[in-house]
Tab-separated table of C-alpha atoms and ligand atoms in Angstrom:
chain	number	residue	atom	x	y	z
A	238	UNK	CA	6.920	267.919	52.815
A	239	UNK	CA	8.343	264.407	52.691
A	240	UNK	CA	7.539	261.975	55.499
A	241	UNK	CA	10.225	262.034	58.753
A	242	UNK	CA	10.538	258.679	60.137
A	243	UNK	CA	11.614	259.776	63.825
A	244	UNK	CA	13.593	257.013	65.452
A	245	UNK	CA	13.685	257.442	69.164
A	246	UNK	CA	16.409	255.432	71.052
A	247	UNK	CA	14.923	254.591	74.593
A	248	UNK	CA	11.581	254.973	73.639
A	249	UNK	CA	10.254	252.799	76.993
A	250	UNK	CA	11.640	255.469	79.518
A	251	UNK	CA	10.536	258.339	81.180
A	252	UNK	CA	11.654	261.050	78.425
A	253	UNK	CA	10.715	258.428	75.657
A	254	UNK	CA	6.926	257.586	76.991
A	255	UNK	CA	6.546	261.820	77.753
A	256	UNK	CA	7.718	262.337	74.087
A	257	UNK	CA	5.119	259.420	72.742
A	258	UNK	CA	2.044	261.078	74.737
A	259	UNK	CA	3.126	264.297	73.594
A	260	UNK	CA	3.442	263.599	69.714
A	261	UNK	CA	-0.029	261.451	69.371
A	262	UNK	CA	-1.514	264.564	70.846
A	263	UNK	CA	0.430	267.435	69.305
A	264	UNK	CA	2.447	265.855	66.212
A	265	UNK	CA	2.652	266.805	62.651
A	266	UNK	CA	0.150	263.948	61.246
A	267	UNK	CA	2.870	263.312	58.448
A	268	UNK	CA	5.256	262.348	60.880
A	269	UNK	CA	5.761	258.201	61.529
A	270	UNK	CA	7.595	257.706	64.626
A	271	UNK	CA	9.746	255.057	66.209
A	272	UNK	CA	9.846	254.392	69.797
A	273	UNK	CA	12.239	251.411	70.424
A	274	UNK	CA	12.936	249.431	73.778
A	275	UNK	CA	15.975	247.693	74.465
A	276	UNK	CA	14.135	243.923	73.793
A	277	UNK	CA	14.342	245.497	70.101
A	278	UNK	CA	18.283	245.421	70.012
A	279	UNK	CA	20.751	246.364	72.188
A	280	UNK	CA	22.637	249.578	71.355
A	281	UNK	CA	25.718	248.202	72.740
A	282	UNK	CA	26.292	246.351	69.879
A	283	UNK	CA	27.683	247.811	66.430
A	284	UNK	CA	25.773	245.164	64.885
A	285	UNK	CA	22.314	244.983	66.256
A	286	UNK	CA	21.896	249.038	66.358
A	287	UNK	CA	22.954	248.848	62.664
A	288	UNK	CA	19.946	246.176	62.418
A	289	UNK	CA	17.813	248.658	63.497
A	290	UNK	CA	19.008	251.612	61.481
A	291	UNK	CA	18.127	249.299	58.547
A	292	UNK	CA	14.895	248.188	59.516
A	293	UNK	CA	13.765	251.539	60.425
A	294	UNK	CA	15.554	253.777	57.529
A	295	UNK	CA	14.733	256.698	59.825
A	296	UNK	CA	15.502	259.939	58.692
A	297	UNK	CA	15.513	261.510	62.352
A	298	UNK	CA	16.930	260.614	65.842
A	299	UNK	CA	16.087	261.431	69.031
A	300	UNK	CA	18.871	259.562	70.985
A	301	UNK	CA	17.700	259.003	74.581
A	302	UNK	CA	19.062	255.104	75.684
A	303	UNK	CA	21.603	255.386	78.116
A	304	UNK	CA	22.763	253.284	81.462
A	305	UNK	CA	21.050	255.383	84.442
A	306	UNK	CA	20.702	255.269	87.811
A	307	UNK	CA	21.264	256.930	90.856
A	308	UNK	CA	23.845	257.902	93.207
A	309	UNK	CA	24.736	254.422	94.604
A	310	UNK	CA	24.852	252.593	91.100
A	311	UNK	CA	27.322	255.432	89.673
A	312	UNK	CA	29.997	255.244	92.577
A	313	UNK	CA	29.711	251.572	92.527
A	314	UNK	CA	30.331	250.752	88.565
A	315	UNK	CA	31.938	254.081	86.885
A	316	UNK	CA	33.438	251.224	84.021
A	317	UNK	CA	29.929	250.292	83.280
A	318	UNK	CA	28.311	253.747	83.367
A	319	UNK	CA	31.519	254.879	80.781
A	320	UNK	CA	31.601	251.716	78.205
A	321	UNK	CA	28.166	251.055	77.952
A	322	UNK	CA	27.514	254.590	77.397
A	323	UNK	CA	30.518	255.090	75.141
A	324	UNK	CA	29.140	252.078	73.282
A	325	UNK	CA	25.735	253.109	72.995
A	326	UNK	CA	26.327	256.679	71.856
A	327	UNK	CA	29.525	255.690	69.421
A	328	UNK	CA	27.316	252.994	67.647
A	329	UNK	CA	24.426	255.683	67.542
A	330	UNK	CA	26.213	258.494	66.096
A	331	UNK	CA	27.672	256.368	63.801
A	332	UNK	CA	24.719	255.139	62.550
A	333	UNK	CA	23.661	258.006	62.019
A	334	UNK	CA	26.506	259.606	59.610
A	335	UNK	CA	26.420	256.001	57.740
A	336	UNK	CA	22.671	256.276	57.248
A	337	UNK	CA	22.672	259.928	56.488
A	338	UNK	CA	20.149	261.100	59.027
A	339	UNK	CA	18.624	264.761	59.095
A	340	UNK	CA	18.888	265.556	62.087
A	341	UNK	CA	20.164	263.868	65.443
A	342	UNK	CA	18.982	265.408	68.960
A	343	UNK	CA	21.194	263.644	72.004
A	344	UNK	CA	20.568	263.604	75.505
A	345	UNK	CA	23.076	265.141	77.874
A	346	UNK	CA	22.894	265.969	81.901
A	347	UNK	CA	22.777	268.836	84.332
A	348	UNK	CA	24.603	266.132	86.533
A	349	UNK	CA	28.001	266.282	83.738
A	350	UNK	CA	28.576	269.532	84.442
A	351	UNK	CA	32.024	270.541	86.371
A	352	UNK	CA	31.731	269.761	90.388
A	353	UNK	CA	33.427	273.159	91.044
A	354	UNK	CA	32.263	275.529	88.947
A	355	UNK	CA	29.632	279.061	89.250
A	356	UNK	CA	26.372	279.632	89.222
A	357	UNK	CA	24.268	279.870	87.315
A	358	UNK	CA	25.483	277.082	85.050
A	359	UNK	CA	24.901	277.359	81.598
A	360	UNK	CA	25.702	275.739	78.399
A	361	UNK	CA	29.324	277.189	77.679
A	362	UNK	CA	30.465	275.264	80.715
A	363	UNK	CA	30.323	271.166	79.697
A	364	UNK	CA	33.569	270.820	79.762
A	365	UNK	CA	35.411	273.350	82.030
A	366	UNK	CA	36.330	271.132	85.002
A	367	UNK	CA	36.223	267.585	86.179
A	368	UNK	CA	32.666	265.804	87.430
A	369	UNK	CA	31.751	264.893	90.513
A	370	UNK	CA	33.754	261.766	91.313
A	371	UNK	CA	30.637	259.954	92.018
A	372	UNK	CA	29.135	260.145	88.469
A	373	UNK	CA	32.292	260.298	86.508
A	374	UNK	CA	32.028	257.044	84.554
A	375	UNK	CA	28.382	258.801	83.357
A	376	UNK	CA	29.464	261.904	82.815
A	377	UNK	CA	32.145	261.712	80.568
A	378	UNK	CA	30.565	259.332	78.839
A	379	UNK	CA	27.943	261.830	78.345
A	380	UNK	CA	30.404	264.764	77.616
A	381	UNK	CA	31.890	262.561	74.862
A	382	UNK	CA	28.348	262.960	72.850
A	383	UNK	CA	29.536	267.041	72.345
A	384	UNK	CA	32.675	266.215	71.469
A	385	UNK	CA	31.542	263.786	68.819
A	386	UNK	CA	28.670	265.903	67.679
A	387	UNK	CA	31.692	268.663	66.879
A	388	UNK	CA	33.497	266.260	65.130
A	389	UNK	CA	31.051	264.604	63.170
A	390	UNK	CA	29.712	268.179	61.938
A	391	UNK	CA	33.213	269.447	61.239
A	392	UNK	CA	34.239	265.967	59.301
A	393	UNK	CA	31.490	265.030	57.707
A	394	UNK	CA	28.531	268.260	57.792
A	395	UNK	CA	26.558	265.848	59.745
A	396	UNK	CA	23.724	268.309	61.720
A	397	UNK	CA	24.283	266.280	65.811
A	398	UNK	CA	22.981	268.738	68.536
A	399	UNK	CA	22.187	267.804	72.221
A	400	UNK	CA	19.626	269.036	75.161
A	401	UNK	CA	20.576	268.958	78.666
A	402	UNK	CA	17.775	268.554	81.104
A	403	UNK	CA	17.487	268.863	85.161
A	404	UNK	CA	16.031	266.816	87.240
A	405	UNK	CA	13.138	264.867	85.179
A	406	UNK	CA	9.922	263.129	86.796
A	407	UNK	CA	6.709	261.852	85.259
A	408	UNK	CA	4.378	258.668	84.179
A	409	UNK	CA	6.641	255.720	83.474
A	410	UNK	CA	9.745	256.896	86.134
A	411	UNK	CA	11.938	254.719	87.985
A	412	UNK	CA	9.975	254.235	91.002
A	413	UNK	CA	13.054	252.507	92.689
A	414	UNK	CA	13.075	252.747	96.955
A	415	UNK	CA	17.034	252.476	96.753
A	416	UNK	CA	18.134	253.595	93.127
A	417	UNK	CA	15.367	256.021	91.478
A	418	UNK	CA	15.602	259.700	91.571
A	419	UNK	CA	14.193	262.248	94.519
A	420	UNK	CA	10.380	262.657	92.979
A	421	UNK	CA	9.887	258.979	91.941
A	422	UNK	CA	11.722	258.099	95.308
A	423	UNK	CA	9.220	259.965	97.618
A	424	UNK	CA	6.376	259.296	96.247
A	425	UNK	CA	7.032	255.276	96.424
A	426	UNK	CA	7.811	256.033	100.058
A	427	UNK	CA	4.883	257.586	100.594
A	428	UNK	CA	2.874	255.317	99.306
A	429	UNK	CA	4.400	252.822	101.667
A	430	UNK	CA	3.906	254.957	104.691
A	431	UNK	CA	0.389	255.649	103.928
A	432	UNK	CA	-0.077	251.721	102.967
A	433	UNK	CA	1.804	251.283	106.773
A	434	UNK	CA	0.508	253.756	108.414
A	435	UNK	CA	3.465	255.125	109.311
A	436	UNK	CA	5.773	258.502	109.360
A	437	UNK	CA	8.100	259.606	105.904
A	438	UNK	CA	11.741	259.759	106.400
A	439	UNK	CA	13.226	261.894	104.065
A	440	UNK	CA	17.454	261.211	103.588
A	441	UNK	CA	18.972	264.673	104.599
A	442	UNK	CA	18.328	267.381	105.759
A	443	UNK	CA	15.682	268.724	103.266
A	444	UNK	CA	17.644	271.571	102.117
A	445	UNK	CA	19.206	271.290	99.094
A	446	UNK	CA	18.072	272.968	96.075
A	447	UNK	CA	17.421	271.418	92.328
A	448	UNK	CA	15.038	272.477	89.305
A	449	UNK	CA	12.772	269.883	88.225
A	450	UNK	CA	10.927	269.455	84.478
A	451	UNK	CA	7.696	267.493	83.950
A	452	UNK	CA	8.977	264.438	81.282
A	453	UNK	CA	5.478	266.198	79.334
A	454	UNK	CA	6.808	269.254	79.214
A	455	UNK	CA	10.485	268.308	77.679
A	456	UNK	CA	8.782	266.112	75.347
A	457	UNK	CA	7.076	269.378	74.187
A	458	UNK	CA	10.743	271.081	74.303
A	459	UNK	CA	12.545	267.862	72.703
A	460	UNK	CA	10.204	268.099	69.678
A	461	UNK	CA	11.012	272.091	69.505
A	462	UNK	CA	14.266	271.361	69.436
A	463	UNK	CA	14.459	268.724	66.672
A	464	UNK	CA	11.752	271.392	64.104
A	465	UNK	CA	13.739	274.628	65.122
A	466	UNK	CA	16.742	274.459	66.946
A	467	UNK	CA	19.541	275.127	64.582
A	468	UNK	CA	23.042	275.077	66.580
A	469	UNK	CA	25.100	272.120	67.428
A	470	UNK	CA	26.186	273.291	70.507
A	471	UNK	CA	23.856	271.738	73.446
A	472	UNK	CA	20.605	273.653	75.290
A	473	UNK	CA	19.867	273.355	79.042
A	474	UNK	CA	16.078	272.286	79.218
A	475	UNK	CA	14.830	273.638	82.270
A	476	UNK	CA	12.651	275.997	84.035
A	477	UNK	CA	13.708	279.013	85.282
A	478	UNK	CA	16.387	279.693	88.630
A	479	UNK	CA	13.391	281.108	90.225
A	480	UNK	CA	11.521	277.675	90.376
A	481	UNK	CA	14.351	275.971	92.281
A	482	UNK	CA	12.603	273.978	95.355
A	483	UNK	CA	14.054	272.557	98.059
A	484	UNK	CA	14.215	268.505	98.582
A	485	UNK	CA	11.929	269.236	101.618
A	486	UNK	CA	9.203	271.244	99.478
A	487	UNK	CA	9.264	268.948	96.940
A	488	UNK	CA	8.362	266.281	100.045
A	489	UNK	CA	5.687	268.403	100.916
A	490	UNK	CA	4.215	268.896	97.539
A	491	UNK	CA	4.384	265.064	97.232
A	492	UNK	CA	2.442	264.023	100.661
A	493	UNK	CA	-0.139	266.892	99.768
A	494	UNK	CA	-0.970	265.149	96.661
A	495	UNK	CA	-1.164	261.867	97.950
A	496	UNK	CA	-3.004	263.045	101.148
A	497	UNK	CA	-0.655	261.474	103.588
A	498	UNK	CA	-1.710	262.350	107.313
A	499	UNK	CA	1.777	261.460	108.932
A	500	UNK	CA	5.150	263.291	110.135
A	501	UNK	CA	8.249	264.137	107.703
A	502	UNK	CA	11.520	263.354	109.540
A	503	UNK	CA	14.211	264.291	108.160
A	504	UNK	CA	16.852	262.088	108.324
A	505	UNK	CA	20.205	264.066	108.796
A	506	UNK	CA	22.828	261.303	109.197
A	507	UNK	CA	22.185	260.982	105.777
A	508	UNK	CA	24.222	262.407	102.800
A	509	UNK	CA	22.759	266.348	101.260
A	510	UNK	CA	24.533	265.670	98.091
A	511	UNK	CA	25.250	268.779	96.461
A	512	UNK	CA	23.500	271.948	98.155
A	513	UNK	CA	22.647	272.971	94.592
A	514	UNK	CA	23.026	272.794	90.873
A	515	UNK	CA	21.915	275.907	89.098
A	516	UNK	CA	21.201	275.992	85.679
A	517	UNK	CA	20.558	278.904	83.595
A	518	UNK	CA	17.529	278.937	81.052
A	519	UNK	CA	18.022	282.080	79.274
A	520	UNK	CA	19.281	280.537	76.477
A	521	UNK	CA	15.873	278.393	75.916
A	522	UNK	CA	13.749	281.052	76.518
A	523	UNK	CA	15.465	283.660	74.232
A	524	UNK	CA	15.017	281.364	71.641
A	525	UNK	CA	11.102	280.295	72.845
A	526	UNK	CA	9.604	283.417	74.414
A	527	UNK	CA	6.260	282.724	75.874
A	528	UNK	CA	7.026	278.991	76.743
A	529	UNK	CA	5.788	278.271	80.117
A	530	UNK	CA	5.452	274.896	82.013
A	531	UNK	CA	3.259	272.942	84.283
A	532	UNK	CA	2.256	273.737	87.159
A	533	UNK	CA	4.921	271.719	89.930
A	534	UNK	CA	1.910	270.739	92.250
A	535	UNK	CA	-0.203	269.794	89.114
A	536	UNK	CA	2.482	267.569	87.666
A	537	UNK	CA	3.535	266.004	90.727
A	538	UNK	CA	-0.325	265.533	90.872
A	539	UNK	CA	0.014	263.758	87.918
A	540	UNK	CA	3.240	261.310	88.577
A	541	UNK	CA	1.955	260.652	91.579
A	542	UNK	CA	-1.749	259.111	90.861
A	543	UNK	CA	-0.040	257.563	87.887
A	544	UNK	CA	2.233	255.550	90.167
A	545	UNK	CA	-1.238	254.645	91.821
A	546	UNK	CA	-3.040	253.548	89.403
A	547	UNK	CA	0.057	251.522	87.155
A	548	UNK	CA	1.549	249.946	90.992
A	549	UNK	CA	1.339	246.827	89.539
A	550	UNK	CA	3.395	247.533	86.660
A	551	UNK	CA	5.476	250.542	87.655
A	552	UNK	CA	9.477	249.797	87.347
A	553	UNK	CA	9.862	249.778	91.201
B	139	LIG	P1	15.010	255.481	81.628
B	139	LIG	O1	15.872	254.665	82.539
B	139	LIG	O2	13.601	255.715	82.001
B	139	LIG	O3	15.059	254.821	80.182
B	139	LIG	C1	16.247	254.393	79.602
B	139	LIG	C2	15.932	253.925	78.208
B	139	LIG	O4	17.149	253.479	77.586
B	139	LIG	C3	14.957	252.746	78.183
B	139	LIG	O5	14.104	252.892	77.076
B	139	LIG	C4	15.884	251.548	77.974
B	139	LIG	O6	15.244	250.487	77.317
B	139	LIG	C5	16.951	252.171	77.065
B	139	LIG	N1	18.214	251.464	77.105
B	139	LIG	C6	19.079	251.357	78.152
B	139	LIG	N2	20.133	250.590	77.813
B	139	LIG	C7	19.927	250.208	76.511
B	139	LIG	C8	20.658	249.398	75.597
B	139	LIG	N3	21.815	248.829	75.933
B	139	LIG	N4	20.142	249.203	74.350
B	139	LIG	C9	18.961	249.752	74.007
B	139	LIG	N5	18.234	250.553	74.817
B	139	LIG	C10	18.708	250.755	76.057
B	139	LIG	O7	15.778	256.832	81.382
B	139	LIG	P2	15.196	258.309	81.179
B	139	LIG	O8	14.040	258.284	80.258
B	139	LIG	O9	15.083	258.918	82.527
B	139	LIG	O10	16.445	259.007	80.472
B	139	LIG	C11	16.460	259.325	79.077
B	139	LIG	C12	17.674	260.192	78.808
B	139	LIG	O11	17.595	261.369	79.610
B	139	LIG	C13	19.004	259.519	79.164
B	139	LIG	O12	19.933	259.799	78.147
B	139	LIG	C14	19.398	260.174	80.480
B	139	LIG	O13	20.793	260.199	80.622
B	139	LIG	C15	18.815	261.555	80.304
B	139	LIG	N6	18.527	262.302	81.550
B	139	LIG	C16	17.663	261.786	82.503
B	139	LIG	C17	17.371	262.525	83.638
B	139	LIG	C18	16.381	262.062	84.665
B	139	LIG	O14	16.168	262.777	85.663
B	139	LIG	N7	15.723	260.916	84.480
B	139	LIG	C19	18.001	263.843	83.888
B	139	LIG	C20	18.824	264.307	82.796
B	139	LIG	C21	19.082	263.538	81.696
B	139	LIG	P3	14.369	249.352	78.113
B	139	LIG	O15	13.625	250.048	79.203
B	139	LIG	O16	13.479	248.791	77.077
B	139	LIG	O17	15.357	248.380	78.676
């Protein structure tokens, strides 16, 4: 089989570093991959992510760079979130056709899916309502990636699919107090308190409900996806409804790990968010019977004593 050159955009993140771990340990030897970071070239610009396309002459894409971040940075800059999204994934998929790549594996988001919709949500449901006004510049940015994938395919037989992943935590997270996600969130707090010696307060209540995925264990499901997957229609990477936890489990799981002594309040002035978001993995597992995925307590385990030991470096 010839060499794949595997170019993956937003190699430095949390998905990219879970997918380099995972292929030094589990990848086809004959594979050469490409993990880039944005000091490489900035994917906003038609010019320097064509740069890269030549330098690289990859054959395969795993397109993961996007503008992220959390509640607060979304409501605040929904231009941003849309054109440097739009940018990044119109100059990527473009590269790709021009450079007549293989195969091209996108990122989506549980968090683009219609605000009012049913549960469980699954895959046929992208684009059946508007977002959540609070992530809208994201999210249909985002959406936009399906919509090109179709076209692309349709014009020009080019094979685009995408993944869309829950809630994601692991080595190498945003470990951001004001602007990371729950898991990286809680267990920078905790640090603190134990550091402080004082008690956690959790924002909310406690209750809502999410589905989390170890970044090791989608990096395992990311490189499924680019040897076997075959449709161009997205897949929802995620474990199963059954291993939905609650915000205030998750907290629990987090200060057991870490061995912090104190209290949990709960701060309830505090926004929920939405009680829950559902998603349906019978898709994934049809097509991968017999996958199964860490452990939550092991992996948090993990994230956490690798925020520990990398403090100094973290993104925080
Ligand atoms: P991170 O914030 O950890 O990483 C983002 C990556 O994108 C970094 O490698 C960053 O490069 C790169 N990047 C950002 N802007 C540019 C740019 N203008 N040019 C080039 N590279 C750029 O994100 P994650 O790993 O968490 O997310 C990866 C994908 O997964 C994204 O598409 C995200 O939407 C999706 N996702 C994430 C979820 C989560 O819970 N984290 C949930 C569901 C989907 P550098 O660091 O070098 O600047």
């Amino acid at each position: 089989m010839a060499q794949r050159i595997i170019l993956v955009t937003g190699g430095s993140g949390l998905v990219g570093k879970g997918i380099e771990a995972y292929s030094k340990q589990n990848g086809n030897t004959n594979d050469k991959w490409i993990f880039l970071k944005s000091s490489e070239g900035d994917l906003r610009s038609k010019a320097e992510t064509k740069a890269i396309f030549e330098k690289y002459r990859p054959t395969h894409v795993i397109h993961l760079a996007a503008k992220v971040g959390g509640l607060f940075s979304n409501m605040k800059s929904k231009v941003e979130f849309f054109r440097e999204n739009i940018d990044i994934n119109d100059n990527v998929l473009a590269c790709c056709k021009e450079f007549n790549i293989v195969k091209c594996v996108s990122c989506l988001s549980t968090c683009i899916f219609p605000d009012k919709t049913t549960y469980p949500i699954d895959e046929t449901m992208v684009h059946d309502g508007p977002p959540h006004p609070s992530n809208e510049g994201y999210a249909y940015a985002k959406r936009m990636i399906d919509v090109l994938n179709r076209a692309y395919n349709e014009e020009y037989g080019c094979k685009f699919t995408s993944v869309i992943p829950t809630n994601i935590y692991g080595p190498h997270d945003n470990y951001h107090l004001a602007d990371s996600h729950v898991i990286p969130g809680l267990i920078h707090k905790t640090y603190l308190a134990m550091k402080n010696n004082q008690d956690l307060t959790i924002m909310g209540s406690g209750k809502p409900l999410r589905q989390f995925i170890y970044s090791l264990d989608l990096a395992k499901l990311f490189v499924w996806v680019l040897d076997n997957y075959e449709e161009l229609n997205p897949i929802i990477l995620s474990v199963g409804e059954e291993d939905e936890i609650s915000i205030g489990d998750v907290a629990k799981l987090i200060t057991e790990a870490m061995g912090f002594k104190g209290k949990l309040i709960f701060d309830t002035s505090k926004a929920d968010g939405q009680f829950k978001k559902t998603a349906s993995n019978k898709k994934l597992k049809s097509l991968y019977p017999g996958l199964t995925f860490t452990p939550i307590q092991e992996a948090i385990k993990s994230s956490s004593q690798w925020f520990i030991d990398n403090y100094d470096v973290a993104r925080k």
